[in-house]
């Protein structure tokens, strides 16, 4: 809903100029609250975080905050760090490398060398 027209919900008695202005202001406040909520919800996932939300993700994962880098690069670092949690398997290494390099990665195992 783009515009909150609360006047449509009121009886005619309350449609006078002072009440109309009050309802216009309340409608604008509701619109802003909705936009703020939407922005805040986008910060909950690193794939959509920006600005202050991205800084929180970087801090949580011990990544130095570098505002000179673009947000997409910074998001990629956070996502790579997230995917890097756990036991290092071939699949995990491929997923981390692919997310950071934004491309295909081939991992070759040499188990004989380390057994």
mmCIF file of C-alpha atoms in Angstrom:
data_model
loop_
_atom_site.group_PDB
_atom_site.id
_atom_site.type_symbol
_atom_site.label_atom_id
_atom_site.label_comp_id
_atom_site.label_asym_id
_atom_site.label_seq_id
_atom_site.Cartn_x
_atom_site.Cartn_y
_atom_site.Cartn_z
ATOM 1 C CA UNK A 1 0.000 0.000 0.000
ATOM 2 C CA UNK A 2 1.655 3.243 -1.134
ATOM 3 C CA UNK A 3 -0.537 5.715 0.684
ATOM 4 C CA UNK A 4 -2.382 5.430 3.947
ATOM 5 C CA UNK A 5 -5.559 7.514 3.588
ATOM 6 C CA UNK A 6 -6.998 7.230 7.052
ATOM 7 C CA UNK A 7 -9.664 9.850 6.283
ATOM 8 C CA UNK A 8 -11.656 7.238 4.401
ATOM 9 C CA UNK A 9 -12.094 5.355 7.674
ATOM 10 C CA UNK A 10 -13.570 8.311 9.606
ATOM 11 C CA UNK A 11 -17.134 9.618 9.792
ATOM 12 C CA UNK A 12 -17.889 12.938 8.038
ATOM 13 C CA UNK A 13 -17.718 14.833 11.339
ATOM 14 C CA UNK A 14 -13.947 14.196 11.515
ATOM 15 C CA UNK A 15 -13.201 15.246 7.937
ATOM 16 C CA UNK A 16 -12.691 18.903 8.860
ATOM 17 C CA UNK A 17 -9.367 20.643 8.103
ATOM 18 C CA UNK A 18 -7.664 20.084 11.502
ATOM 19 C CA UNK A 19 -8.570 16.410 11.525
ATOM 20 C CA UNK A 20 -7.649 16.037 7.862
ATOM 21 C CA UNK A 21 -4.185 17.484 8.555
ATOM 22 C CA UNK A 22 -3.749 15.230 11.589
ATOM 23 C CA UNK A 23 -4.730 12.190 9.539
ATOM 24 C CA UNK A 24 -2.383 13.244 6.717
ATOM 25 C CA UNK A 25 0.503 13.432 9.187
ATOM 26 C CA UNK A 26 -0.430 10.099 10.781
ATOM 27 C CA UNK A 27 -0.663 8.502 7.342
ATOM 28 C CA UNK A 28 2.803 9.797 6.449
ATOM 29 C CA UNK A 29 4.188 8.456 9.736
ATOM 30 C CA UNK A 30 2.690 5.029 8.979
ATOM 31 C CA UNK A 31 4.249 5.084 5.504
ATOM 32 C CA UNK A 32 7.654 5.956 6.964
ATOM 33 C CA UNK A 33 7.338 3.259 9.633
ATOM 34 C CA UNK A 34 6.588 0.710 6.910
ATOM 35 C CA UNK A 35 9.628 1.809 4.902
ATOM 36 C CA UNK A 36 11.826 1.679 8.027
ATOM 37 C CA UNK A 37 10.573 -1.819 8.812
ATOM 38 C CA UNK A 38 11.332 -2.959 5.265
ATOM 39 C CA UNK A 39 14.860 -1.522 5.465
ATOM 40 C CA UNK A 40 15.458 -3.151 8.853
ATOM 41 C CA UNK A 41 14.242 -6.549 7.657
ATOM 42 C CA UNK A 42 16.671 -6.400 4.714
ATOM 43 C CA UNK A 43 19.544 -6.134 7.209
ATOM 44 C CA UNK A 44 18.750 -9.579 8.670
ATOM 45 C CA UNK A 45 20.422 -11.423 5.769
ATOM 46 C CA UNK A 46 23.884 -10.680 4.402
ATOM 47 C CA UNK A 47 22.611 -11.115 0.825
ATOM 48 C CA UNK A 48 20.434 -7.984 1.214
ATOM 49 C CA UNK A 49 22.193 -6.069 4.007
ATOM 50 C CA UNK A 50 23.542 -2.608 3.272
ATOM 51 C CA UNK A 51 25.152 0.255 5.153
ATOM 52 C CA UNK A 52 24.864 -0.200 8.904
ATOM 53 C CA UNK A 53 23.492 -3.746 8.589
ATOM 54 C CA UNK A 54 26.458 -4.839 6.509
ATOM 55 C CA UNK A 55 28.802 -3.323 9.109
ATOM 56 C CA UNK A 56 27.093 -5.422 11.806
ATOM 57 C CA UNK A 57 27.624 -8.595 9.753
ATOM 58 C CA UNK A 58 31.282 -7.725 9.159
ATOM 59 C CA UNK A 59 31.832 -7.040 12.862
ATOM 60 C CA UNK A 60 30.101 -10.283 13.868
ATOM 61 C CA UNK A 61 32.436 -12.323 11.659
ATOM 62 C CA UNK A 62 35.613 -10.393 12.430
ATOM 63 C CA UNK A 63 35.926 -8.882 8.966
ATOM 64 C CA UNK A 64 37.625 -5.463 8.875
ATOM 65 C CA UNK A 65 35.158 -2.796 7.725
ATOM 66 C CA UNK A 66 36.470 -1.139 4.572
ATOM 67 C CA UNK A 67 34.043 1.539 3.383
ATOM 68 C CA UNK A 68 36.192 2.175 0.303
ATOM 69 C CA UNK A 69 35.000 -1.192 -1.119
ATOM 70 C CA UNK A 70 31.591 -1.416 -2.748
ATOM 71 C CA UNK A 71 28.775 -3.116 -0.853
ATOM 72 C CA UNK A 72 28.565 -6.087 -3.233
ATOM 73 C CA UNK A 73 32.214 -6.968 -2.580
ATOM 74 C CA UNK A 74 31.708 -6.583 1.173
ATOM 75 C CA UNK A 75 28.579 -8.787 1.041
ATOM 76 C CA UNK A 76 30.554 -11.445 -0.831
ATOM 77 C CA UNK A 77 33.177 -11.511 1.929
ATOM 78 C CA UNK A 78 30.511 -11.954 4.627
ATOM 79 C CA UNK A 79 28.752 -14.718 2.684
ATOM 80 C CA UNK A 80 32.080 -16.478 2.090
ATOM 81 C CA UNK A 81 32.837 -16.301 5.798
ATOM 82 C CA UNK A 82 29.388 -17.720 6.590
ATOM 83 C CA UNK A 83 29.850 -20.606 4.189
ATOM 84 C CA UNK A 84 33.291 -21.277 5.613
ATOM 85 C CA UNK A 85 31.886 -22.439 8.950
ATOM 86 C CA UNK A 86 32.271 -26.160 9.691
ATOM 87 C CA UNK A 87 34.424 -29.093 8.633
ATOM 88 C CA UNK A 88 36.342 -28.396 5.424
ATOM 89 C CA UNK A 89 34.936 -30.779 2.819
ATOM 90 C CA UNK A 90 35.434 -30.631 -0.938
ATOM 91 C CA UNK A 91 31.905 -29.284 -1.323
ATOM 92 C CA UNK A 92 32.459 -26.605 1.326
ATOM 93 C CA UNK A 93 35.749 -25.488 -0.226
ATOM 94 C CA UNK A 94 34.081 -25.296 -3.653
ATOM 95 C CA UNK A 95 31.129 -23.319 -2.277
ATOM 96 C CA UNK A 96 33.361 -20.824 -0.469
ATOM 97 C CA UNK A 97 35.731 -20.362 -3.402
ATOM 98 C CA UNK A 98 32.873 -20.059 -5.905
ATOM 99 C CA UNK A 99 31.058 -17.455 -3.822
ATOM 100 C CA UNK A 100 34.189 -15.360 -3.426
ATOM 101 C CA UNK A 101 35.442 -15.722 -6.985
ATOM 102 C CA UNK A 102 31.914 -15.503 -8.479
ATOM 103 C CA UNK A 103 32.709 -18.351 -10.819
ATOM 104 C CA UNK A 104 33.275 -22.072 -11.174
ATOM 105 C CA UNK A 105 35.928 -23.758 -9.080
ATOM 106 C CA UNK A 106 37.417 -27.227 -9.295
ATOM 107 C CA UNK A 107 38.860 -28.828 -6.166
ATOM 108 C CA UNK A 108 41.136 -31.841 -6.583
ATOM 109 C CA UNK A 109 41.651 -34.185 -3.636
ATOM 110 C CA UNK A 110 45.015 -35.825 -2.992
ATOM 111 C CA UNK A 111 44.150 -38.012 0.001
ATOM 112 C CA UNK A 112 47.029 -40.437 -0.646
ATOM 113 C CA UNK A 113 49.539 -37.693 0.065
ATOM 114 C CA UNK A 114 48.236 -37.083 3.588
ATOM 115 C CA UNK A 115 47.403 -40.589 4.827
#
